[in-house]
C-alpha cells in the first residue's frame, strides 16, 4: 500500500529536446532556467547552463550538431529534432533503462509499441512522417546515415505514441521526451498517479491510495481532463489509437453537466438542461425538474456552444501570434453573448474563461484576471480529480493575484488549498512548492503586520 504523495519512480529521458521557444531561457540538457547560457559554438542552435551539462549532452549532440549547422539559420521543429535524436540513438535501442523508486519500471526502446499498421492507415500521420523525413534527409545528407524506411516508420510510431510533454514549473510545456519505463503505464481519465518534472527528470507520484503499486495498477492521464467524453476519446484515438471506457467516460451525469444550458426559470439559479455530444438530450432541469419544450431555446444554446468552439480556435491562433489583447476582446465578446444561456459548468464557457484569465494576466489586468479565474473554480473542482496538479496550480495563480491585490484572507485560503494539493502532486523538494511556501509566509506576515497596526 502506498499513500497519496508517495514518489513511485523517478526517470530520466532516453531522448529529449527543449522546445524552440525556450532556447533563450533554459538549458538544452537539464532544461532548467538559467540567467546565463552558453551557446554551442559550432551549430549556434543550442545553449547550456554549464560545461557539465554540455558534456552530458555531447554523446548525442556531437552527431546532431553538424546536422543542425546545415539547417541554419532555420531550426527544425521540436518533433523533427526528437526524431533526429532517436535516429542517433538507434543503436542503443536494446539498452534497458530502469526507473528509480518503489515502482519497478524496466524497458528498452525496442519494446515500445510502434502502431505501424494504424500509422500506415492514418493520412495525417503519414503526412507528418513525410515532412519529418524530408527535413531529416536534408540535414543528414553526407553527415549521418539514416536507418531503413521500415526502421524509420517504427521509430516515428514509437515517438508519436510514447512521448511525454515535459512541463515547467507551472505545468507549461517546455519540451518533449521519451521515458522508457513510464511509457508502460496505462491511461485513465481519473488517474491514481500524476507526472511532474524537475528539469528533465520525470517524477511519478501517487495521488490516491494504491494497494498494489505494480505497473498494471498505476494509471496516469495522457490528456487534459477538461474536455468532454467525446473530445477526450477523439484525442486518445487520434494520438494513441485506443478508446477509453474508464468510469469517468461512462459517467453520464458528468457528461450532462459539461454541456449544461441554464434553466430558463430565472429563479432556478443552479439548474440546467443539457444536450451531450452523442445527441442525448436532458430537457428537464437537473435541479428543479421543470420540463423545457422550447426547442428554439435549445438550438440557440447549441449554436452558442459552437460559437465558443470557434472563438477558442481563434484564440489559439492569436496566442501563437502573442496577441493577448485580441484574445481578451474576442473572448469577452463571446462570453457576453452566452452568459445568459450557457451554464457556468459548461465546458465551452470554462475554456473561454481560462483564455480570459491568461490574457488578463499577460496584460496585467489583475481585477479582470481574478474575476475570470474565480469563475473557473467550480468547474475545475468538478471536472478534475481531487489531487489534480491542474486544480492546484489554478488555486495558486488566483492566490497570487489576491495577494498582489492585498486581499489577504482570500489569498491565504486559496494558497493553503493549493499547498495541500501540490504537496501531494509535486512534493516538498519541487521549486513550485518552495515558491508556494514563500507566498504563504508573505501572506501571513502581511496579515500579522495589519493586525499589529490595527491594534
JSON list of C-alpha atoms in Angstrom, two decimals, residues 135-347:
[
{"chain": "A", "resi": 135, "resn": "UNK", "atom": "CA", "xyz": [13.85, 17.58, -43.27]},
{"chain": "A", "resi": 136, "resn": "UNK", "atom": "CA", "xyz": [15.90, 14.67, -41.92]},
{"chain": "A", "resi": 137, "resn": "UNK", "atom": "CA", "xyz": [17.24, 13.81, -45.37]},
{"chain": "A", "resi": 138, "resn": "UNK", "atom": "CA", "xyz": [18.12, 17.46, -45.90]},
{"chain": "A", "resi": 139, "resn": "UNK", "atom": "CA", "xyz": [20.06, 17.89, -42.66]},
{"chain": "A", "resi": 140, "resn": "UNK", "atom": "CA", "xyz": [21.74, 14.46, -42.50]},
{"chain": "A", "resi": 141, "resn": "UNK", "atom": "CA", "xyz": [22.92, 14.09, -46.11]},
{"chain": "A", "resi": 142, "resn": "UNK", "atom": "CA", "xyz": [26.63, 13.32, -46.06]},
{"chain": "A", "resi": 143, "resn": "UNK", "atom": "CA", "xyz": [26.71, 13.60, -42.26]},
{"chain": "A", "resi": 144, "resn": "UNK", "atom": "CA", "xyz": [24.62, 10.78, -40.83]},
{"chain": "A", "resi": 145, "resn": "UNK", "atom": "CA", "xyz": [23.33, 7.53, -42.31]},
{"chain": "A", "resi": 146, "resn": "UNK", "atom": "CA", "xyz": [19.60, 7.09, -41.81]},
{"chain": "A", "resi": 147, "resn": "UNK", "atom": "CA", "xyz": [18.07, 3.70, -40.90]},
{"chain": "A", "resi": 148, "resn": "UNK", "atom": "CA", "xyz": [15.88, 1.80, -43.37]},
{"chain": "A", "resi": 149, "resn": "UNK", "atom": "CA", "xyz": [12.39, 3.07, -44.24]},
{"chain": "A", "resi": 150, "resn": "UNK", "atom": "CA", "xyz": [10.85, 0.33, -42.08]},
{"chain": "A", "resi": 151, "resn": "UNK", "atom": "CA", "xyz": [13.02, 1.29, -39.12]},
{"chain": "A", "resi": 152, "resn": "UNK", "atom": "CA", "xyz": [12.19, 4.98, -39.58]},
{"chain": "A", "resi": 153, "resn": "UNK", "atom": "CA", "xyz": [8.47, 4.16, -39.58]},
{"chain": "A", "resi": 154, "resn": "UNK", "atom": "CA", "xyz": [8.88, 2.21, -36.34]},
{"chain": "A", "resi": 155, "resn": "UNK", "atom": "CA", "xyz": [10.94, 4.96, -34.69]},
{"chain": "A", "resi": 156, "resn": "UNK", "atom": "CA", "xyz": [8.36, 7.56, -35.74]},
{"chain": "A", "resi": 157, "resn": "UNK", "atom": "CA", "xyz": [5.49, 5.40, -34.46]},
{"chain": "A", "resi": 158, "resn": "UNK", "atom": "CA", "xyz": [7.18, 4.83, -31.11]},
{"chain": "A", "resi": 159, "resn": "UNK", "atom": "CA", "xyz": [7.92, 8.53, -30.80]},
{"chain": "A", "resi": 160, "resn": "UNK", "atom": "CA", "xyz": [4.40, 9.77, -31.55]},
{"chain": "A", "resi": 161, "resn": "UNK", "atom": "CA", "xyz": [2.60, 7.30, -29.28]},
{"chain": "A", "resi": 162, "resn": "UNK", "atom": "CA", "xyz": [5.07, 7.20, -26.37]},
{"chain": "A", "resi": 163, "resn": "UNK", "atom": "CA", "xyz": [6.39, 10.74, -25.99]},
{"chain": "A", "resi": 164, "resn": "UNK", "atom": "CA", "xyz": [5.77, 12.83, -22.88]},
{"chain": "A", "resi": 165, "resn": "UNK", "atom": "CA", "xyz": [5.32, 16.58, -22.88]},
{"chain": "A", "resi": 166, "resn": "UNK", "atom": "CA", "xyz": [7.93, 17.92, -20.47]},
{"chain": "A", "resi": 167, "resn": "UNK", "atom": "CA", "xyz": [6.42, 20.65, -18.32]},
{"chain": "A", "resi": 168, "resn": "UNK", "atom": "CA", "xyz": [7.95, 23.57, -16.49]},
{"chain": "A", "resi": 169, "resn": "UNK", "atom": "CA", "xyz": [7.34, 24.87, -13.00]},
{"chain": "A", "resi": 170, "resn": "UNK", "atom": "CA", "xyz": [3.66, 25.70, -13.57]},
{"chain": "A", "resi": 171, "resn": "UNK", "atom": "CA", "xyz": [2.85, 22.77, -15.89]},
{"chain": "A", "resi": 172, "resn": "UNK", "atom": "CA", "xyz": [3.56, 24.82, -19.03]},
{"chain": "A", "resi": 173, "resn": "UNK", "atom": "CA", "xyz": [5.05, 22.79, -21.94]},
{"chain": "A", "resi": 174, "resn": "UNK", "atom": "CA", "xyz": [8.81, 23.31, -22.34]},
{"chain": "A", "resi": 175, "resn": "UNK", "atom": "CA", "xyz": [9.86, 20.26, -24.34]},
{"chain": "A", "resi": 176, "resn": "UNK", "atom": "CA", "xyz": [9.21, 16.65, -25.24]},
{"chain": "A", "resi": 177, "resn": "UNK", "atom": "CA", "xyz": [10.93, 13.40, -24.34]},
{"chain": "A", "resi": 178, "resn": "UNK", "atom": "CA", "xyz": [10.85, 9.60, -24.45]},
{"chain": "A", "resi": 179, "resn": "UNK", "atom": "CA", "xyz": [10.80, 7.97, -21.00]},
{"chain": "A", "resi": 180, "resn": "UNK", "atom": "CA", "xyz": [11.06, 4.22, -21.41]},
{"chain": "A", "resi": 181, "resn": "UNK", "atom": "CA", "xyz": [9.84, 2.94, -18.02]},
{"chain": "A", "resi": 182, "resn": "UNK", "atom": "CA", "xyz": [6.87, 5.31, -17.55]},
{"chain": "A", "resi": 183, "resn": "UNK", "atom": "CA", "xyz": [5.67, 4.53, -21.10]},
{"chain": "A", "resi": 184, "resn": "UNK", "atom": "CA", "xyz": [4.49, 1.21, -19.64]},
{"chain": "A", "resi": 185, "resn": "UNK", "atom": "CA", "xyz": [1.73, 2.97, -17.70]},
{"chain": "A", "resi": 186, "resn": "UNK", "atom": "CA", "xyz": [-1.85, 2.89, -18.96]},
{"chain": "A", "resi": 187, "resn": "UNK", "atom": "CA", "xyz": [-4.32, 5.77, -19.18]},
{"chain": "A", "resi": 188, "resn": "UNK", "atom": "CA", "xyz": [-7.34, 6.64, -17.09]},
{"chain": "A", "resi": 189, "resn": "UNK", "atom": "CA", "xyz": [-9.23, 9.92, -17.09]},
{"chain": "A", "resi": 190, "resn": "UNK", "atom": "CA", "xyz": [-9.29, 9.57, -13.28]},
{"chain": "A", "resi": 191, "resn": "UNK", "atom": "CA", "xyz": [-5.66, 8.60, -12.63]},
{"chain": "A", "resi": 192, "resn": "UNK", "atom": "CA", "xyz": [-4.23, 7.38, -9.33]},
{"chain": "A", "resi": 193, "resn": "UNK", "atom": "CA", "xyz": [-0.82, 8.88, -10.18]},
{"chain": "A", "resi": 194, "resn": "UNK", "atom": "CA", "xyz": [0.46, 12.06, -11.81]},
{"chain": "A", "resi": 195, "resn": "UNK", "atom": "CA", "xyz": [3.66, 13.06, -13.54]},
{"chain": "A", "resi": 196, "resn": "UNK", "atom": "CA", "xyz": [5.56, 16.25, -12.81]},
{"chain": "A", "resi": 197, "resn": "UNK", "atom": "CA", "xyz": [9.06, 17.31, -13.83]},
{"chain": "A", "resi": 198, "resn": "UNK", "atom": "CA", "xyz": [12.12, 18.75, -12.19]},
{"chain": "A", "resi": 199, "resn": "UNK", "atom": "CA", "xyz": [14.06, 19.91, -15.19]},
{"chain": "A", "resi": 200, "resn": "UNK", "atom": "CA", "xyz": [14.10, 16.86, -17.47]},
{"chain": "A", "resi": 201, "resn": "UNK", "atom": "CA", "xyz": [13.68, 14.36, -14.61]},
{"chain": "A", "resi": 202, "resn": "UNK", "atom": "CA", "xyz": [10.23, 12.76, -14.58]},
{"chain": "A", "resi": 203, "resn": "UNK", "atom": "CA", "xyz": [8.67, 12.25, -11.14]},
{"chain": "A", "resi": 204, "resn": "UNK", "atom": "CA", "xyz": [5.70, 9.91, -10.80]},
{"chain": "A", "resi": 205, "resn": "UNK", "atom": "CA", "xyz": [3.67, 10.37, -7.60]},
{"chain": "A", "resi": 206, "resn": "UNK", "atom": "CA", "xyz": [0.61, 8.60, -6.22]},
{"chain": "A", "resi": 207, "resn": "UNK", "atom": "CA", "xyz": [-2.43, 10.88, -5.83]},
{"chain": "A", "resi": 208, "resn": "UNK", "atom": "CA", "xyz": [-4.61, 8.19, -4.27]},
{"chain": "A", "resi": 209, "resn": "UNK", "atom": "CA", "xyz": [-4.04, 5.11, -2.16]},
{"chain": "A", "resi": 210, "resn": "UNK", "atom": "CA", "xyz": [-2.70, 2.25, -4.30]},
{"chain": "A", "resi": 211, "resn": "UNK", "atom": "CA", "xyz": [-2.96, -1.16, -2.63]},
{"chain": "A", "resi": 212, "resn": "UNK", "atom": "CA", "xyz": [-0.61, -2.93, -5.04]},
{"chain": "A", "resi": 213, "resn": "UNK", "atom": "CA", "xyz": [1.76, -0.44, -6.74]},
{"chain": "A", "resi": 214, "resn": "UNK", "atom": "CA", "xyz": [2.71, -2.55, -9.75]},
{"chain": "A", "resi": 215, "resn": "UNK", "atom": "CA", "xyz": [2.72, -1.20, -13.34]},
{"chain": "A", "resi": 216, "resn": "UNK", "atom": "CA", "xyz": [-0.67, -2.76, -14.14]},
{"chain": "A", "resi": 217, "resn": "UNK", "atom": "CA", "xyz": [-2.28, -0.99, -11.17]},
{"chain": "A", "resi": 218, "resn": "UNK", "atom": "CA", "xyz": [-0.86, 2.50, -11.69]},
{"chain": "A", "resi": 219, "resn": "UNK", "atom": "CA", "xyz": [-2.66, 4.84, -14.09]},
{"chain": "A", "resi": 220, "resn": "UNK", "atom": "CA", "xyz": [-1.87, 8.29, -15.43]},
{"chain": "A", "resi": 221, "resn": "UNK", "atom": "CA", "xyz": [-3.90, 10.60, -17.66]},
{"chain": "A", "resi": 222, "resn": "UNK", "atom": "CA", "xyz": [-2.46, 11.02, -21.16]},
{"chain": "A", "resi": 223, "resn": "UNK", "atom": "CA", "xyz": [-4.58, 14.12, -21.82]},
{"chain": "A", "resi": 224, "resn": "UNK", "atom": "CA", "xyz": [-6.13, 17.13, -20.10]},
{"chain": "A", "resi": 225, "resn": "UNK", "atom": "CA", "xyz": [-9.36, 16.00, -18.41]},
{"chain": "A", "resi": 226, "resn": "UNK", "atom": "CA", "xyz": [-11.03, 19.38, -19.02]},
{"chain": "A", "resi": 227, "resn": "UNK", "atom": "CA", "xyz": [-12.73, 18.06, -22.17]},
{"chain": "A", "resi": 228, "resn": "UNK", "atom": "CA", "xyz": [-15.97, 16.26, -22.92]},
{"chain": "A", "resi": 229, "resn": "UNK", "atom": "CA", "xyz": [-16.03, 12.47, -23.13]},
{"chain": "A", "resi": 230, "resn": "UNK", "atom": "CA", "xyz": [-16.33, 12.59, -26.92]},
{"chain": "A", "resi": 231, "resn": "UNK", "atom": "CA", "xyz": [-13.41, 15.02, -27.20]},
{"chain": "A", "resi": 232, "resn": "UNK", "atom": "CA", "xyz": [-11.21, 13.01, -24.82]},
{"chain": "A", "resi": 233, "resn": "UNK", "atom": "CA", "xyz": [-11.94, 9.83, -26.75]},
{"chain": "A", "resi": 234, "resn": "UNK", "atom": "CA", "xyz": [-11.22, 11.59, -30.06]},
{"chain": "A", "resi": 235, "resn": "UNK", "atom": "CA", "xyz": [-7.88, 12.87, -28.75]},
{"chain": "A", "resi": 236, "resn": "UNK", "atom": "CA", "xyz": [-6.90, 9.44, -27.40]},
{"chain": "A", "resi": 237, "resn": "UNK", "atom": "CA", "xyz": [-7.87, 7.66, -30.61]},
{"chain": "A", "resi": 238, "resn": "UNK", "atom": "CA", "xyz": [-6.03, 10.16, -32.82]},
{"chain": "A", "resi": 239, "resn": "UNK", "atom": "CA", "xyz": [-2.88, 10.19, -30.70]},
{"chain": "A", "resi": 240, "resn": "UNK", "atom": "CA", "xyz": [-2.74, 6.71, -29.16]},
{"chain": "A", "resi": 241, "resn": "UNK", "atom": "CA", "xyz": [-5.19, 4.55, -31.16]},
{"chain": "A", "resi": 242, "resn": "UNK", "atom": "CA", "xyz": [-7.47, 3.33, -28.37]},
{"chain": "A", "resi": 243, "resn": "UNK", "atom": "CA", "xyz": [-10.91, 4.11, -26.95]},
{"chain": "A", "resi": 244, "resn": "UNK", "atom": "CA", "xyz": [-11.16, 4.86, -23.23]},
{"chain": "A", "resi": 245, "resn": "UNK", "atom": "CA", "xyz": [-14.00, 3.23, -21.27]},
{"chain": "A", "resi": 246, "resn": "UNK", "atom": "CA", "xyz": [-12.95, 4.26, -17.76]},
{"chain": "A", "resi": 247, "resn": "UNK", "atom": "CA", "xyz": [-15.52, 5.19, -15.09]},
{"chain": "A", "resi": 248, "resn": "UNK", "atom": "CA", "xyz": [-15.07, 8.88, -15.91]},
{"chain": "A", "resi": 249, "resn": "UNK", "atom": "CA", "xyz": [-16.01, 8.29, -19.55]},
{"chain": "A", "resi": 250, "resn": "UNK", "atom": "CA", "xyz": [-19.10, 6.32, -18.50]},
{"chain": "A", "resi": 251, "resn": "UNK", "atom": "CA", "xyz": [-20.34, 8.93, -16.02]},
{"chain": "A", "resi": 252, "resn": "UNK", "atom": "CA", "xyz": [-23.47, 10.27, -17.76]},
{"chain": "A", "resi": 253, "resn": "UNK", "atom": "CA", "xyz": [-24.21, 12.89, -15.08]},
{"chain": "A", "resi": 254, "resn": "UNK", "atom": "CA", "xyz": [-20.72, 14.35, -15.51]},
{"chain": "A", "resi": 255, "resn": "UNK", "atom": "CA", "xyz": [-21.16, 14.49, -19.28]},
{"chain": "A", "resi": 256, "resn": "UNK", "atom": "CA", "xyz": [-24.54, 16.20, -18.90]},
{"chain": "A", "resi": 257, "resn": "UNK", "atom": "CA", "xyz": [-23.04, 18.96, -16.73]},
{"chain": "A", "resi": 258, "resn": "UNK", "atom": "CA", "xyz": [-20.21, 19.52, -19.24]},
{"chain": "A", "resi": 259, "resn": "UNK", "atom": "CA", "xyz": [-22.84, 20.65, -21.77]},
{"chain": "A", "resi": 260, "resn": "UNK", "atom": "CA", "xyz": [-25.03, 22.48, -19.26]},
{"chain": "A", "resi": 261, "resn": "UNK", "atom": "CA", "xyz": [-27.55, 25.05, -20.53]},
{"chain": "A", "resi": 262, "resn": "UNK", "atom": "CA", "xyz": [-29.10, 27.35, -17.92]},
{"chain": "A", "resi": 263, "resn": "UNK", "atom": "CA", "xyz": [-32.60, 26.50, -16.76]},
{"chain": "A", "resi": 264, "resn": "UNK", "atom": "CA", "xyz": [-34.99, 29.02, -18.40]},
{"chain": "A", "resi": 265, "resn": "UNK", "atom": "CA", "xyz": [-36.59, 29.58, -14.98]},
{"chain": "A", "resi": 266, "resn": "UNK", "atom": "CA", "xyz": [-34.60, 32.56, -13.68]},
{"chain": "A", "resi": 267, "resn": "UNK", "atom": "CA", "xyz": [-35.46, 31.62, -10.11]},
{"chain": "A", "resi": 268, "resn": "UNK", "atom": "CA", "xyz": [-33.58, 28.31, -10.56]},
{"chain": "A", "resi": 269, "resn": "UNK", "atom": "CA", "xyz": [-30.06, 29.73, -10.31]},
{"chain": "A", "resi": 270, "resn": "UNK", "atom": "CA", "xyz": [-28.11, 26.45, -10.24]},
{"chain": "A", "resi": 271, "resn": "UNK", "atom": "CA", "xyz": [-30.37, 24.45, -12.57]},
{"chain": "A", "resi": 272, "resn": "UNK", "atom": "CA", "xyz": [-29.57, 23.32, -16.10]},
{"chain": "A", "resi": 273, "resn": "UNK", "atom": "CA", "xyz": [-30.66, 21.20, -19.04]},
{"chain": "A", "resi": 274, "resn": "UNK", "atom": "CA", "xyz": [-28.22, 19.60, -21.47]},
{"chain": "A", "resi": 275, "resn": "UNK", "atom": "CA", "xyz": [-27.59, 18.19, -24.94]},
{"chain": "A", "resi": 276, "resn": "UNK", "atom": "CA", "xyz": [-24.47, 15.99, -24.97]},
{"chain": "A", "resi": 277, "resn": "UNK", "atom": "CA", "xyz": [-22.07, 15.22, -27.83]},
{"chain": "A", "resi": 278, "resn": "UNK", "atom": "CA", "xyz": [-23.75, 11.88, -28.50]},
{"chain": "A", "resi": 279, "resn": "UNK", "atom": "CA", "xyz": [-27.11, 13.62, -29.03]},
{"chain": "A", "resi": 280, "resn": "UNK", "atom": "CA", "xyz": [-28.59, 12.65, -25.66]},
{"chain": "A", "resi": 281, "resn": "UNK", "atom": "CA", "xyz": [-30.98, 15.38, -24.51]},
{"chain": "A", "resi": 282, "resn": "UNK", "atom": "CA", "xyz": [-31.91, 16.26, -20.94]},
{"chain": "A", "resi": 283, "resn": "UNK", "atom": "CA", "xyz": [-34.91, 18.59, -21.32]},
{"chain": "A", "resi": 284, "resn": "UNK", "atom": "CA", "xyz": [-35.96, 18.52, -17.66]},
{"chain": "A", "resi": 285, "resn": "UNK", "atom": "CA", "xyz": [-33.95, 20.77, -15.35]},
{"chain": "A", "resi": 286, "resn": "UNK", "atom": "CA", "xyz": [-31.38, 18.81, -13.36]},
{"chain": "A", "resi": 287, "resn": "UNK", "atom": "CA", "xyz": [-32.30, 20.80, -10.22]},
{"chain": "A", "resi": 288, "resn": "UNK", "atom": "CA", "xyz": [-35.92, 21.98, -10.28]},
{"chain": "A", "resi": 289, "resn": "UNK", "atom": "CA", "xyz": [-37.27, 19.32, -12.64]},
{"chain": "A", "resi": 290, "resn": "UNK", "atom": "CA", "xyz": [-39.06, 21.80, -14.92]},
{"chain": "A", "resi": 291, "resn": "UNK", "atom": "CA", "xyz": [-39.56, 20.44, -18.44]},
{"chain": "A", "resi": 292, "resn": "UNK", "atom": "CA", "xyz": [-38.26, 22.63, -21.28]},
{"chain": "A", "resi": 293, "resn": "UNK", "atom": "CA", "xyz": [-40.19, 22.27, -24.52]},
{"chain": "A", "resi": 294, "resn": "UNK", "atom": "CA", "xyz": [-38.82, 25.38, -26.25]},
{"chain": "A", "resi": 295, "resn": "UNK", "atom": "CA", "xyz": [-36.64, 23.77, -28.92]},
{"chain": "A", "resi": 296, "resn": "UNK", "atom": "CA", "xyz": [-35.72, 27.20, -30.30]},
{"chain": "A", "resi": 297, "resn": "UNK", "atom": "CA", "xyz": [-34.10, 27.99, -26.93]},
{"chain": "A", "resi": 298, "resn": "UNK", "atom": "CA", "xyz": [-32.16, 24.71, -27.05]},
{"chain": "A", "resi": 299, "resn": "UNK", "atom": "CA", "xyz": [-30.99, 25.29, -30.62]},
{"chain": "A", "resi": 300, "resn": "UNK", "atom": "CA", "xyz": [-29.86, 28.81, -29.69]},
{"chain": "A", "resi": 301, "resn": "UNK", "atom": "CA", "xyz": [-27.81, 27.35, -26.85]},
{"chain": "A", "resi": 302, "resn": "UNK", "atom": "CA", "xyz": [-26.22, 24.74, -29.12]},
{"chain": "A", "resi": 303, "resn": "UNK", "atom": "CA", "xyz": [-25.35, 27.49, -31.58]},
{"chain": "A", "resi": 304, "resn": "UNK", "atom": "CA", "xyz": [-23.64, 29.45, -28.80]},
{"chain": "A", "resi": 305, "resn": "UNK", "atom": "CA", "xyz": [-21.59, 26.37, -27.85]},
{"chain": "A", "resi": 306, "resn": "UNK", "atom": "CA", "xyz": [-20.46, 26.14, -31.47]},
{"chain": "A", "resi": 307, "resn": "UNK", "atom": "CA", "xyz": [-19.56, 29.85, -31.48]},
{"chain": "A", "resi": 308, "resn": "UNK", "atom": "CA", "xyz": [-17.50, 29.29, -28.31]},
{"chain": "A", "resi": 309, "resn": "UNK", "atom": "CA", "xyz": [-15.55, 26.50, -30.00]},
{"chain": "A", "resi": 310, "resn": "UNK", "atom": "CA", "xyz": [-14.88, 28.79, -32.96]},
{"chain": "A", "resi": 311, "resn": "UNK", "atom": "CA", "xyz": [-13.74, 31.54, -30.61]},
{"chain": "A", "resi": 312, "resn": "UNK", "atom": "CA", "xyz": [-11.37, 29.12, -28.86]},
{"chain": "A", "resi": 313, "resn": "UNK", "atom": "CA", "xyz": [-9.77, 28.22, -32.20]},
{"chain": "A", "resi": 314, "resn": "UNK", "atom": "CA", "xyz": [-9.29, 31.92, -32.97]},
{"chain": "A", "resi": 315, "resn": "UNK", "atom": "CA", "xyz": [-7.82, 32.44, -29.51]},
{"chain": "A", "resi": 316, "resn": "UNK", "atom": "CA", "xyz": [-5.27, 29.66, -30.17]},
{"chain": "A", "resi": 317, "resn": "UNK", "atom": "CA", "xyz": [-4.13, 31.41, -33.31]},
{"chain": "A", "resi": 318, "resn": "UNK", "atom": "CA", "xyz": [-3.93, 34.76, -31.51]},
{"chain": "A", "resi": 319, "resn": "UNK", "atom": "CA", "xyz": [-1.87, 33.14, -28.75]},
{"chain": "A", "resi": 320, "resn": "UNK", "atom": "CA", "xyz": [0.64, 31.88, -31.33]},
{"chain": "A", "resi": 321, "resn": "UNK", "atom": "CA", "xyz": [0.93, 35.49, -32.50]},
{"chain": "A", "resi": 322, "resn": "UNK", "atom": "CA", "xyz": [1.37, 36.65, -28.88]},
{"chain": "A", "resi": 323, "resn": "UNK", "atom": "CA", "xyz": [-1.69, 38.91, -29.08]},
{"chain": "A", "resi": 324, "resn": "UNK", "atom": "CA", "xyz": [-3.37, 38.83, -25.63]},
{"chain": "A", "resi": 325, "resn": "UNK", "atom": "CA", "xyz": [-5.38, 41.98, -26.35]},
{"chain": "A", "resi": 326, "resn": "UNK", "atom": "CA", "xyz": [-7.11, 40.30, -29.29]},
{"chain": "A", "resi": 327, "resn": "UNK", "atom": "CA", "xyz": [-7.78, 37.21, -27.16]},
{"chain": "A", "resi": 328, "resn": "UNK", "atom": "CA", "xyz": [-9.30, 39.36, -24.41]},
{"chain": "A", "resi": 329, "resn": "UNK", "atom": "CA", "xyz": [-11.57, 41.28, -26.79]},
{"chain": "A", "resi": 330, "resn": "UNK", "atom": "CA", "xyz": [-12.89, 38.27, -28.72]},
{"chain": "A", "resi": 331, "resn": "UNK", "atom": "CA", "xyz": [-13.38, 36.09, -25.64]},
{"chain": "A", "resi": 332, "resn": "UNK", "atom": "CA", "xyz": [-15.14, 38.85, -23.69]},
{"chain": "A", "resi": 333, "resn": "UNK", "atom": "CA", "xyz": [-17.49, 39.38, -26.62]},
{"chain": "A", "resi": 334, "resn": "UNK", "atom": "CA", "xyz": [-18.18, 35.64, -26.80]},
{"chain": "A", "resi": 335, "resn": "UNK", "atom": "CA", "xyz": [-18.76, 35.39, -23.04]},
{"chain": "A", "resi": 336, "resn": "UNK", "atom": "CA", "xyz": [-21.20, 38.33, -23.06]},
{"chain": "A", "resi": 337, "resn": "UNK", "atom": "CA", "xyz": [-23.23, 36.63, -25.79]},
{"chain": "A", "resi": 338, "resn": "UNK", "atom": "CA", "xyz": [-23.59, 33.32, -23.96]},
{"chain": "A", "resi": 339, "resn": "UNK", "atom": "CA", "xyz": [-23.60, 34.24, -20.24]},
{"chain": "A", "resi": 340, "resn": "UNK", "atom": "CA", "xyz": [-27.42, 34.31, -20.02]},
{"chain": "A", "resi": 341, "resn": "UNK", "atom": "CA", "xyz": [-27.85, 30.90, -21.65]},
{"chain": "A", "resi": 342, "resn": "UNK", "atom": "CA", "xyz": [-24.81, 28.67, -21.09]},
{"chain": "A", "resi": 343, "resn": "UNK", "atom": "CA", "xyz": [-24.30, 27.43, -17.53]},
{"chain": "A", "resi": 344, "resn": "UNK", "atom": "CA", "xyz": [-21.02, 28.20, -15.67]},
{"chain": "A", "resi": 345, "resn": "UNK", "atom": "CA", "xyz": [-20.26, 24.43, -15.66]},
{"chain": "A", "resi": 346, "resn": "UNK", "atom": "CA", "xyz": [-20.47, 24.30, -19.47]},
{"chain": "A", "resi": 347, "resn": "UNK", "atom": "CA", "xyz": [-17.01, 23.32, -20.73]}
]
